[in-house]
Amino acid sequence: MTFSRRSLLAAPALLLARPALSQARFAGLEVKLGAIVPSSGPFAEWGRANTVALRMVEEQVNAGGGIGGARLSIAIYDDAARPAQAANLVRKLADDDKVLAIAGPLTSSACEVAFPVANQAKLVACSQASSKPGTAAANRPWAFRNTIDEAVLMKTALPWFKGAYSVDSVAIIYDAKDANAVALGSRIMPEMLKEQGIRLLNEGSLATFNTGDIDVSAQVTALKALNPAALVVAADYSQAVTVLREMRRQGFIKPIIGGTPLISSAILRAAPEIPVVSCATYYAGQQGEKVQRFTNALQPRLRATAGLPPTIEPSMYDAHMVEIVGMYSDAVLRGGLTLKPADLESDREKLRAHLEKLSGYEGLSGPIHFAPSGDAVKVFFTVVGQNGSWTEKVRGCSTSGSLTC
Amino acid sequence: MLLQQLVNGLTLGAVYTLVALGFSLVMGVLGILNLAVAELFMLGGYVGLGLMLDGQPLLVGLAAAALVTAVLGVVVERVAYQPLRNAPPIAPLLSTLGFSVIFQTVATNVWGSDPLLLPAELMDHRYALGSVSVGQAQLVVMATAVGMVAALALVMRHTRFGTGLRAIAENRDVARLLGVPAALVTSGAFALSGAMAGVAGVLIGLHYGALTPFVGVEVGLKAIAVMVVGGTTSIWGVLLAGPLLGVLEVMTVAFGGAAFRDMTVYGLMILTLLLRPQGLLGRAGGAQRV
C-alpha cells in the first residue's frame, strides 16, 4: 500500500493548529500516548478502525517532523469493550507504559469503570465515543470526552424529527444491556417527548432487548400493534440492524430516531427505505476541505486492512480519535510541557489544565472546547440516513455557558 | 397480535430446534456436550451466506456450509474428544468450549464484528393469512426443522450408521467386538452434527437477514435448554421442546417484557432437570436413543 507525500502530510495540518511544525525544541524526545480501543468483541470494527486511524496519525506526524521535533508513539491496547479490562489497561498505561495521556475507552460502560482509575492515577483519559449523560462529569477532573451528551443532541434533533415527519406519537425500544442506550431509551427520550408534546404509546412498558439478541420479532409485533407515527431505537448500530430488519420483515415502515451509535454504513444497508435520524459530529460524505482530506486519507487505509469490511467508511469515532491526539499534541506544543521523564507527573497535570481551558484548537468540523462537565463543546449535525447515504439537515453547537462553536 | 406472536414463537422454536439437533446427536448418543456446535452453526452461516452474497444459489450455500462444518466437526472430535474420551466428562466439555472460543475469534478476525447483511429482498415474500403474516424464510426454517428431525430419526433407526452409533452408546467395547467401526462411526456423528449445525446457520441467517460472530452463544445456550427439556436421549423431544420454548420466550417478551425472558426459559430448564431429568420424551436411565 502506498500513499502520496501529500496524503502523508495531511494529518499534521489536521491536527496541529499552531505553532509551526518546524519548531524542534523537543528534538530527541518522545510523546508517548496510550489508547484503549475494543479491537475484539462486539465493537471490534470500531476498535480496529480506531487503531488504523491512530497508526495513520502516528506515521504522518512522525513523517512531518514529529510534535515540535518529538517522536509520537501511541501504545494501543484492546479492552474488548469490557469495563474491567479497560480499568486494568488505564492502570497499565499509567504505571508501566508511563504515557502522557490516554485516548479512550470507547463505550460508556467501560468509561464508567475506567475513568475513576484515571482520576486515581492523575492521568487524562478522553473517550472517543461515550455519550451517556454525566459519565465524564462524575469523574472530574481527569475525565474528558470528545463527544456530546445525547441529551444535548436530542434537544436539536427531536424537534426537527417531529416537524419533518409530522410525529405525534412514538414507541420506544432500547438495548437493556447498553449503558448509553438505557440512558437514552428509558430516561432522556421519555422526558424530551413529553416536552415536545409527543405521545409515548408504550409508556410504562418500554420495549427492550439484550445485546446479542437475534430475534426481536415479539417486540416488533407488539410495537406495530400500537401503530405509532415513529419509533425511538436506542441501541448501537449492530443491534439496531436487527430491529430494522425485523421491522422491514413485518412491513412496519416508520421513521426512526436514535442516538449517535446508530451512525454507520451498516444501518444504511439494513432497511434503506426506513429513514433513520440521528446526530453526528462527523459522517462519511461530509463536505469541507479539512473533513474530506481526513476521509480521503483514512478510507483507503481502512479498506486495505484485514478484518475490516472492504466497503468500510471512516466513522465519527475515528475522527474523534484523530482530534484527541491533535488536542494532546496541541497541549505539548502550547501547554508548557517539558516531555522529560522526570517531569511526567507535572506534564500530565499541565496537559489536563490545557484541555480544561482549550482554545484555538480547530477540530475537523470546527473549534473544540471542553465544558466543565468534561464533554466537548463542538459542532454537530442532525442527519438522516435513507436510501444508502446520510444527509445533513440541521447544524448545531453543544454550547456551554460562554463556550460556543 | 396473539396469533402473530404464536407464529413468531414457532419460528423461534424452529431455530432452536435446528441448532439443538446438532447438540442432541452427540449428547444423546455419546453423552458428550459438544459446545463447539454453537459456533459451527455460526460458521456455517458465514460460509453459506458468504457464497450466496457472491451469487451462488441457496443449495450451493447449504452444501458448502454443511461440508465445511462437517469437516470442522471431525477436527473437534479428533482434537477435543478422542484424546480425552476416558478422562472425566468435564475434560472434553472444556476442550470443546476452547474450540468454541477459537471459532468465534477466527470469525471475528475473518469477517469482522459488523453484522453480515443479506440483500433485503432475499426470501422476502410474505403470505398474509388474515391478520397473521408469515414470511417465506419463516416457512423454510419451520419445514426444515421438522424435516431434519424426521430424517435424523430415520438415520438413527434404520441405517447401519445409526445402529452402530446406538451400539456404541450402549457399550463401546462390546460394539467394537461386534464389528462396529467405533472410531469411524464416532467421527461420523461429529461430522453429521456439524453439518446439521452448518445448515441451520445458513437458514437462520436467511431468516433474520443478518449474522454476527456472536450469534452462536445466545442461540447455542437456548438450544441446550431445548435439548434438556426435550430429553437428551430423544431426538423427537427436541421437536417438541423447541417450539415450546420458542412460544414461551416470545409470549414472555410480548406480555411480560424482555427482562423476564431468560428467567422463564432457563427456569423451565431447571424445573425439568428437577422434576423430570430425562426430559419430556426421554426415558429414565437413558435407554432410549432416538
XYZ file of C-alpha atoms in Angstrom:
695
model
C 0.000 0.000 0.000
C 1.477 3.359 -0.982
C 0.405 6.853 -0.123
C 1.348 10.093 -1.708
C 3.512 12.602 0.100
C 0.536 14.945 0.017
C -1.656 12.486 1.937
C 1.193 11.716 4.313
C 1.472 15.357 5.174
C -2.246 15.866 5.526
C -2.597 14.794 9.128
C -0.285 17.291 10.819
C -2.244 20.008 9.120
C -5.414 18.436 10.513
C -4.027 18.037 13.948
C -1.809 20.891 14.821
C -3.192 24.356 14.502
C -0.106 26.179 15.714
C 2.732 26.731 16.332
C 4.518 25.602 13.191
C 5.922 22.113 12.998
C 9.329 23.392 12.181
C 9.904 24.139 15.860
C 12.187 21.409 17.113
C 12.501 22.226 20.767
C 11.642 18.641 21.678
C 14.112 17.018 19.296
C 15.242 13.629 20.603
C 12.317 13.330 22.996
C 9.157 11.263 22.721
C 5.462 11.994 23.172
C 4.085 8.715 24.445
C 0.307 8.405 24.371
C -1.965 5.490 25.223
C -5.143 4.360 23.518
C -7.817 1.921 24.656
C -9.972 0.541 21.856
C -12.185 -2.555 21.512
C -10.307 -4.476 18.807
C -12.136 -7.668 19.696
C -15.670 -8.372 20.875
C -18.903 -6.795 19.678
C -17.420 -3.397 18.756
C -14.285 -4.768 17.096
C -14.984 -2.878 13.864
C -14.882 0.454 15.650
C -11.784 -0.501 17.637
C -9.875 -1.774 14.628
C -10.752 1.296 12.584
C -9.647 3.469 15.515
C -6.342 1.616 15.511
C -5.834 2.267 11.792
C -6.661 5.966 12.313
C -4.194 6.235 15.198
C -1.431 4.487 13.282
C -2.059 6.806 10.337
C -1.717 9.863 12.565
C 1.399 8.465 14.220
C 3.005 7.771 10.849
C 2.048 11.105 9.354
C 3.063 13.176 12.360
C 6.453 11.485 12.552
C 6.935 11.793 8.794
C 6.214 15.501 9.160
C 8.923 16.013 11.795
C 7.078 14.931 14.945
C 5.497 17.171 17.565
C 7.912 20.026 17.989
C 10.604 17.556 16.981
C 9.460 14.873 19.446
C 8.571 11.487 18.051
C 4.929 10.478 18.560
C 4.403 6.968 19.912
C 0.960 5.540 20.672
C 0.570 2.383 22.757
C -2.738 0.859 21.682
C -4.478 -1.810 23.761
C -7.663 -3.829 23.259
C -10.254 -3.765 26.050
C -12.783 -5.883 24.087
C -15.362 -3.330 25.372
C -15.065 -4.985 28.784
C -15.147 -2.451 31.626
C -12.820 -4.360 33.940
C -10.263 -4.812 31.169
C -10.437 -1.094 30.353
C -9.806 -0.202 34.010
C -6.787 -2.544 34.146
C -5.423 -1.010 30.952
C -5.638 2.514 32.377
C -3.521 1.342 35.297
C -1.041 -0.363 32.957
C -0.727 2.674 30.696
C -0.229 4.932 33.707
C 2.287 2.815 35.611
C 4.030 0.542 33.098
C 3.901 2.460 29.813
C 4.129 5.843 31.552
C 2.055 7.577 28.921
C 1.256 11.276 28.947
C -2.487 10.770 28.404
C -4.988 8.217 27.146
C -7.410 8.261 24.223
C -10.401 6.074 25.135
C -12.089 3.927 26.284
C -14.838 3.756 23.680
C -18.009 2.629 25.441
C -19.801 4.413 28.266
C -19.852 1.168 30.258
C -16.041 0.973 30.040
C -15.651 4.686 30.800
C -17.769 4.400 33.942
C -15.242 1.946 35.351
C -12.021 3.220 33.747
C -12.453 6.958 34.420
C -12.273 6.596 38.234
C -8.974 4.729 37.791
C -7.679 7.542 35.551
C -8.637 10.021 38.274
C -6.789 7.988 40.839
C -3.713 7.783 38.583
C -3.965 11.522 37.768
C -3.917 10.780 34.069
C -6.120 12.357 31.408
C -8.454 9.900 29.664
C -10.594 11.236 26.833
C -13.261 8.970 25.336
C -13.817 8.936 21.597
C -17.395 7.625 21.755
C -19.039 7.583 25.187
C -22.093 9.830 25.204
C -24.121 8.624 28.168
C -25.084 11.746 30.135
C -22.835 12.609 33.068
C -20.144 9.946 32.577
C -17.261 12.443 32.416
C -18.901 14.875 34.859
C -18.958 12.158 37.522
C -15.218 11.660 37.125
C -13.706 15.122 37.043
C -11.094 16.490 36.794
C -9.188 13.908 34.709
C -12.026 12.504 32.581
C -12.868 14.118 29.234
C -14.984 13.094 26.277
C -14.579 14.326 22.742
C -18.278 13.668 22.327
C -21.531 15.401 23.051
C -24.100 14.273 25.609
C -27.032 12.513 23.886
C -29.485 14.736 25.772
C -27.875 17.853 24.281
C -28.019 16.403 20.770
C -31.661 15.365 21.094
C -32.703 18.925 22.004
C -31.963 19.791 18.377
C -32.752 16.505 16.661
C -36.137 15.722 18.212
C -37.934 18.996 17.297
C -36.644 18.626 13.730
C -37.763 14.976 13.616
C -41.203 15.926 14.936
C -41.683 18.576 12.252
C -40.142 16.697 9.338
C -42.214 13.517 9.788
C -45.313 15.013 11.496
C -44.670 12.843 14.535
C -47.433 12.996 17.150
C -46.816 9.605 18.757
C -43.876 7.232 19.180
C -42.954 3.972 20.828
C -39.538 3.227 22.334
C -37.331 0.155 22.083
C -33.864 0.025 23.627
C -30.965 -2.325 24.364
C -31.242 -3.033 28.077
C -27.590 -4.119 28.347
C -26.043 -0.988 26.849
C -25.454 1.865 29.317
C -25.862 4.613 26.719
C -28.979 3.008 25.236
C -30.581 2.582 28.648
C -29.993 6.263 29.461
C -31.363 7.406 26.118
C -34.279 4.993 25.899
C -35.518 4.970 29.472
C -34.702 8.477 30.739
C -33.757 11.070 28.124
C -36.328 10.307 25.434
C -39.422 9.872 27.656
C -38.747 13.298 29.218
C -37.988 15.018 25.939
C -41.011 13.513 24.198
C -43.165 14.981 26.953
C -41.518 18.386 26.476
C -42.218 18.180 22.743
C -45.836 17.124 23.236
C -45.301 13.762 21.527
C -47.346 10.885 22.958
C -45.330 7.902 24.143
C -47.553 4.918 23.350
C -45.664 2.309 25.366
C -45.007 4.454 28.428
C -44.708 2.199 31.455
C -43.830 -0.842 29.365
C -40.986 0.271 27.115
C -39.813 -2.465 24.768
C -36.335 -3.825 25.439
C -33.964 -6.430 24.123
C -30.488 -7.565 25.117
C -27.166 -7.077 23.347
C -26.616 -10.101 21.128
C -30.297 -10.985 20.626
C -31.035 -12.041 17.076
C -34.788 -12.377 17.453
C -36.809 -9.264 18.258
C -39.955 -10.407 16.451
C -42.070 -10.358 19.621
C -41.071 -6.778 20.431
C -41.649 -5.530 16.888
C -45.058 -7.221 16.656
C -46.064 -5.547 19.928
C -44.764 -2.148 18.753
C -46.535 -2.489 15.423
C -49.819 -3.160 17.226
C -49.500 0.252 18.925
C -49.343 1.921 15.494
C -47.002 4.792 16.405
C -46.105 7.522 13.915
C -42.411 6.842 14.556
C -40.054 4.758 16.633
C -37.212 5.556 19.027
C -34.461 2.938 18.722
C -31.804 3.329 21.407
C -29.005 0.895 20.591
C -25.705 0.779 18.800
C -25.931 0.176 15.075
C -25.032 -3.512 15.166
C -28.010 -4.206 17.443
C -30.292 -1.691 15.749
C -29.773 -3.547 12.462
C -31.691 -6.493 13.990
C -34.631 -4.213 14.855
C -34.662 -2.568 11.426
C -34.540 -5.892 9.618
C -37.428 -7.221 11.715
C -39.459 -4.047 11.118
C -38.958 -4.473 7.421
C -39.859 -8.177 7.609
C -43.132 -7.341 9.364
C -43.905 -4.486 6.982
C -43.590 -1.932 9.785
C -42.055 1.005 7.913
C -41.825 4.058 10.188
C -39.206 6.772 10.655
C -36.679 6.106 13.395
C -34.753 8.394 15.715
C -31.847 7.284 17.883
C -28.511 8.213 19.417
C -25.094 8.715 17.864
C -24.173 4.983 17.946
C -26.639 4.477 15.085
C -24.344 6.296 12.665
C -22.776 3.636 10.451
C -22.828 2.394 6.901
C -24.368 -0.901 8.125
C -27.516 0.878 9.295
C -27.968 2.357 5.826
C -27.933 -1.117 4.289
C -30.243 -2.761 6.841
C -33.503 -1.230 5.597
C -32.726 1.503 3.058
C -36.337 2.681 2.826
C -36.642 3.444 6.558
C -35.450 6.983 7.404
C -33.052 6.932 10.369
C -32.495 10.257 12.144
C -29.509 10.708 14.414
C -26.737 13.162 15.246
C -23.092 13.165 14.261
C -20.057 15.365 14.634
C -18.597 13.792 11.501
C -20.053 11.473 8.872
C -18.607 9.939 5.739
C -19.703 12.089 2.828
C -19.497 15.297 4.896
C -18.404 18.281 2.853
C -15.499 20.605 3.690
C -11.845 20.642 2.730
C -10.411 19.502 6.049
C -13.014 16.801 6.529
C -12.635 15.463 3.011
C -8.865 15.390 3.370
C -9.316 13.282 6.500
C -11.807 10.964 4.765
C -9.624 10.577 1.695
C -6.532 9.804 3.770
C -8.170 7.276 6.095
C -10.677 5.460 3.901
C -8.171 3.612 1.656
C -6.206 2.515 4.710
C -9.323 1.149 6.399
C -10.396 -0.700 3.278
C -6.931 -2.231 2.866
C -6.882 -3.526 6.440
C -7.566 -7.227 7.029
C -10.533 -7.812 9.323
C -12.358 -4.678 8.206
C -15.106 -4.743 5.549
C -13.951 -3.701 2.060
C -16.746 -1.106 1.958
C -15.989 0.473 5.353
C -16.037 4.251 5.720
C -14.355 6.309 8.432
C -16.628 6.739 11.434
C -17.252 9.644 13.739
C -15.180 7.837 16.351
C -12.156 7.678 14.037
C -12.496 11.435 13.587
C -12.742 11.886 17.361
C -9.613 9.798 17.887
C -7.618 11.903 15.447
C -8.881 15.040 17.170
C -7.951 13.716 20.620
C -4.373 13.072 19.501
C -4.431 16.530 17.928
C -5.538 18.150 21.186
C -2.866 16.300 23.162
C -0.288 17.434 20.587
C -1.580 20.964 20.946
C -1.072 20.696 24.709
C 2.509 19.510 24.198
C 3.278 22.495 21.981
C 1.400 25.182 23.850
C 0.903 23.875 27.371
C 4.403 24.325 28.758
C 5.234 20.614 28.951
C 8.887 19.560 29.096
C 8.498 15.888 27.985
C 11.317 14.965 30.381
C 10.668 11.609 32.101
C 11.298 13.246 35.455
C 8.530 15.759 34.785
C 5.905 13.188 33.751
C 3.592 13.938 36.667
C 3.668 17.710 36.149
C 3.380 17.267 32.366
C 0.218 15.197 32.880
C -1.182 17.974 35.070
C -0.212 20.662 32.519
C -1.894 18.670 29.742
C -5.067 18.380 31.830
C -5.056 22.095 32.578
C -4.519 22.873 28.888
C -7.523 20.762 27.861
C -9.672 22.324 30.552
C -9.103 25.755 29.031
C -8.610 24.608 25.464
C -8.989 27.429 22.992
C -7.939 27.951 19.415
C -7.929 24.278 18.594
C -9.622 23.544 15.305
C -11.170 20.084 15.021
C -12.351 18.551 11.778
C -15.663 20.417 11.754
C -14.742 23.497 13.782
C -13.285 24.646 17.099
C -13.365 22.351 20.130
C -13.551 23.387 23.787
C -14.336 21.427 26.909
C -17.281 22.270 29.153
C -16.875 21.996 32.947
C -18.595 18.618 32.622
C -15.589 17.351 30.632
C -17.673 16.962 27.454
C -16.723 18.609 24.183
C -18.271 21.844 23.017
C -18.284 21.438 19.255
C -20.353 21.490 16.094
C -22.801 18.678 15.418
C -25.238 17.779 12.667
C -28.676 16.227 12.687
C -28.558 13.773 9.812
C -30.998 11.453 8.049
C -29.874 8.117 6.708
C -32.021 6.806 3.893
C -31.507 5.068 0.558
C -27.839 4.463 1.220
C -26.491 7.822 2.399
C -26.531 10.345 5.220
C -27.900 13.821 4.552
C -27.252 16.789 6.829
C -30.451 18.554 7.959
C -29.647 20.805 10.912
C -26.346 22.128 12.218
C -25.979 22.823 15.942
C -23.427 23.518 18.672
C -23.203 21.979 22.123
C -22.834 25.434 23.675
C -21.996 25.528 27.385
C -22.119 28.892 29.140
C -19.869 31.273 27.252
C -18.218 28.435 25.327
C -19.595 28.066 21.836
C -18.648 26.989 18.339
C -51.493 -9.857 17.782
C -51.673 -13.129 19.738
C -51.695 -15.255 16.591
C -48.795 -13.314 15.102
C -46.851 -13.817 18.330
C -47.621 -17.525 18.104
C -46.112 -17.600 14.605
C -43.088 -15.663 15.921
C -42.719 -18.199 18.735
C -42.995 -21.226 16.465
C -40.362 -19.780 14.142
C -38.019 -19.067 17.029
C -38.676 -22.576 18.302
C -37.761 -23.990 14.908
C -34.499 -22.005 15.037
C -33.670 -23.521 18.428
C -34.692 -26.986 17.211
C -32.318 -26.802 14.256
C -29.343 -25.943 16.462
C -30.408 -28.311 19.247
C -30.258 -31.218 16.811
C -26.521 -30.691 16.444
C -26.099 -30.894 20.223
C -28.573 -33.704 20.626
C -26.926 -36.159 18.240
C -23.602 -36.162 20.061
C -25.010 -35.660 23.570
C -27.833 -38.136 23.267
C -25.750 -40.878 21.749
C -22.233 -40.344 23.065
C -23.043 -38.425 26.234
C -20.788 -35.510 25.248
C -21.931 -31.888 25.301
C -20.066 -30.513 22.291
C -20.147 -26.757 22.968
C -18.427 -26.036 19.653
C -21.717 -26.830 17.878
C -22.962 -23.303 18.660
C -20.040 -21.779 16.776
C -20.218 -24.348 13.947
C -23.746 -23.062 13.454
C -22.370 -19.517 13.192
C -19.511 -20.543 10.872
C -21.908 -22.458 8.623
C -23.992 -19.320 8.333
C -20.989 -17.243 7.277
C -19.787 -19.812 4.723
C -23.219 -20.363 3.154
C -24.390 -16.769 3.190
C -20.995 -15.557 2.000
C -21.319 -17.762 -1.081
C -24.879 -16.563 -1.653
C -23.678 -12.970 -1.481
C -21.186 -13.923 -4.187
C -24.100 -15.007 -6.371
C -24.225 -18.743 -5.639
C -27.658 -20.387 -5.275
C -29.056 -21.444 -1.899
C -28.326 -25.136 -2.467
C -24.626 -24.452 -3.117
C -24.516 -22.318 0.031
C -26.149 -25.071 2.088
C -23.879 -27.788 0.672
C -20.703 -25.777 1.243
C -21.768 -24.854 4.784
C -22.563 -28.498 5.583
C -19.240 -29.669 4.157
C -17.093 -27.108 5.966
C -18.813 -27.564 9.324
C -18.784 -31.359 8.959
C -15.008 -31.270 8.487
C -14.638 -28.897 11.428
C -16.870 -31.209 13.465
C -14.421 -34.049 12.797
C -11.500 -31.785 13.758
C -13.232 -31.063 17.073
C -13.789 -34.781 17.596
C -10.172 -35.708 16.837
C -8.643 -32.965 18.966
C -11.149 -32.275 21.729
C -12.949 -35.586 22.217
C -10.963 -38.664 21.159
C -7.812 -37.993 23.220
C -9.982 -37.229 26.258
C -12.556 -39.986 25.814
C -11.545 -41.756 29.009
C -10.931 -38.587 31.012
C -13.574 -37.179 33.393
C -16.537 -35.717 31.385
C -15.516 -32.156 32.260
C -12.319 -32.507 30.172
C -13.913 -32.882 26.701
C -16.544 -30.325 27.698
C -13.881 -27.712 28.429
C -11.951 -28.713 25.353
C -14.974 -28.107 23.100
C -15.529 -24.808 24.910
C -11.994 -23.876 23.885
C -12.850 -24.657 20.279
C -15.959 -22.539 20.590
C -13.920 -19.505 21.652
C -11.366 -20.117 18.904
C -14.063 -20.381 16.214
C -15.655 -17.134 17.372
C -12.323 -15.338 17.382
C -11.482 -16.641 13.904
C -14.858 -15.458 12.607
C -14.371 -12.001 14.126
C -10.940 -11.757 12.528
C -12.053 -13.013 9.114
C -15.466 -11.381 8.762
C -15.297 -8.597 11.376
C -17.787 -7.870 14.158
C -20.199 -5.898 11.978
C -23.356 -7.769 11.035
C -23.130 -9.593 7.705
C -26.183 -8.178 5.974
C -28.016 -10.043 3.243
C -29.824 -8.175 0.485
C -33.166 -7.164 1.966
C -35.111 -8.722 -0.914
C -33.723 -12.232 -0.396
C -36.580 -14.630 0.529
C -38.612 -11.541 1.292
C -42.011 -12.739 0.148
C -44.715 -12.784 2.807
C -48.015 -14.654 2.913
C -50.974 -12.978 4.627
C -53.358 -15.305 6.463
C -55.971 -12.942 7.846
C -54.278 -10.796 10.458
C -51.243 -13.059 10.521
C -48.296 -12.648 8.213
C -45.768 -15.415 7.562
C -42.534 -14.927 5.638
C -41.063 -17.311 3.087
C -37.903 -17.742 5.167
C -40.004 -18.498 8.273
C -41.786 -21.307 6.448
C -38.493 -22.717 5.174
C -36.991 -22.690 8.693
C -40.046 -24.405 10.223
C -40.312 -27.019 7.466
C -36.584 -27.763 7.608
C -36.694 -28.217 11.377
C -39.435 -30.846 11.078
C -37.725 -32.476 8.091
C -34.317 -32.663 9.729
C -35.682 -34.195 12.936
C -37.546 -36.826 10.935
C -34.519 -37.527 8.729
C -32.202 -37.881 11.706
C -34.636 -40.199 13.468
C -34.777 -42.353 10.344
C -30.994 -42.435 10.071
C -30.677 -43.445 13.703
C -33.334 -46.152 13.466
C -32.900 -47.642 10.021
C -29.271 -47.311 8.882
C -26.111 -49.216 9.769
C -24.561 -45.925 10.863
C -27.443 -45.255 13.271
C -27.405 -48.783 14.613
C -23.653 -48.541 15.092
C -23.999 -45.271 16.964
C -26.627 -46.683 19.272
C -24.469 -49.732 19.905
C -21.504 -47.514 20.807
C -23.746 -45.541 23.114
C -24.702 -48.682 24.988
C -21.185 -50.120 25.260
C -18.313 -49.037 23.084
C -16.140 -52.108 23.715
C -18.908 -54.591 23.047
C -19.871 -52.694 19.907
C -16.308 -52.952 18.647
C -16.244 -56.685 19.390
C -19.414 -56.973 17.311
C -17.637 -55.347 14.384
C -18.812 -51.757 14.680
C -16.000 -49.428 13.458
C -16.279 -47.283 16.589
C -13.761 -44.579 15.665
C -15.260 -44.090 12.218
C -18.839 -44.029 13.453
C -17.972 -41.554 16.213
C -16.274 -39.284 13.695
C -19.393 -39.623 11.549
C -21.571 -38.487 14.435
C -19.472 -35.351 14.945
C -19.460 -34.707 11.191
C -23.235 -35.099 10.922
C -23.756 -32.938 13.992
C -21.515 -30.230 12.488
C -23.223 -30.449 9.090
C -26.655 -30.018 10.663
C -25.435 -27.021 12.629
C -23.969 -25.520 9.444
C -27.221 -25.932 7.516
C -29.085 -24.389 10.456
C -26.718 -21.405 10.357
C -27.492 -20.701 6.698
C -31.250 -20.976 7.131
C -31.326 -18.898 10.286
C -29.122 -16.244 8.679
C -31.553 -16.163 5.763
C -34.476 -15.781 8.114
C -33.005 -12.865 10.061
C -31.177 -11.363 7.091
C -28.092 -10.732 9.221
C -25.396 -12.652 11.060
C -22.705 -11.721 13.572
C -19.834 -13.796 15.023
C -21.592 -13.655 18.411
C -24.862 -15.253 17.352
C -23.729 -18.732 18.388
C -23.559 -18.057 22.119
C -27.122 -16.783 22.502
C -28.770 -19.368 20.260
C -26.470 -22.166 21.426
C -27.392 -21.777 25.095
C -31.094 -21.764 24.256
C -30.612 -24.831 22.084
C -29.018 -26.639 25.035
C -32.079 -25.719 27.118
C -34.288 -27.133 24.345
C -32.276 -30.357 24.325
C -32.568 -30.719 28.110
C -36.316 -30.016 28.155
C -36.976 -32.336 25.240
C -34.801 -35.076 26.637
C -31.123 -35.516 25.883
C -31.713 -39.061 24.681
C -34.668 -38.231 22.467
C -34.310 -36.614 19.069
C -38.098 -36.251 18.727
C -38.126 -34.479 22.100
C -36.219 -31.620 20.515
C -39.047 -31.090 18.048
C -41.497 -30.754 20.923
C -39.318 -28.663 23.232
C -38.074 -26.226 20.567
C -41.473 -24.730 19.710
C -42.499 -24.930 23.383
C -39.554 -22.789 24.489
C -39.859 -20.532 21.442
C -43.501 -19.737 22.162
C -42.812 -19.379 25.897
C -39.988 -16.929 25.171
C -41.980 -14.836 22.702
C -45.052 -14.659 24.926
C -42.900 -13.662 27.894
C -41.346 -10.827 25.876
C -44.703 -9.720 24.466
C -46.678 -9.754 27.693
C -44.099 -9.603 30.486
C -41.059 -7.864 28.993
C -37.670 -8.966 27.693
C -36.226 -8.700 31.201
C -38.100 -11.880 32.219
C -37.403 -13.820 29.028
C -34.319 -15.764 30.053
C -35.762 -16.309 33.517
C -38.695 -18.281 32.106
C -36.678 -20.230 29.525
C -33.893 -21.316 31.855
C -36.374 -21.618 34.737
C -38.208 -24.256 32.704
C -34.901 -25.996 32.034
C -34.103 -26.140 35.761
C -37.622 -27.331 36.565
C -37.248 -30.094 34.002
C -33.932 -31.163 35.497
C -35.507 -31.262 38.962
C -38.838 -32.863 38.148
C -38.202 -34.906 35.005
C -34.460 -35.152 34.403
C -34.934 -37.387 31.374
C -36.882 -34.586 29.648
C -40.337 -34.574 28.093
C -39.837 -37.500 25.732
C -36.753 -39.136 27.197
C -36.861 -42.352 29.164
C -35.392 -42.695 32.655
C -31.988 -44.377 32.573
C -31.207 -43.092 29.112
C -32.249 -46.312 27.381
C -33.983 -44.557 24.506
C -31.606 -43.357 21.831
C -33.961 -41.919 19.243
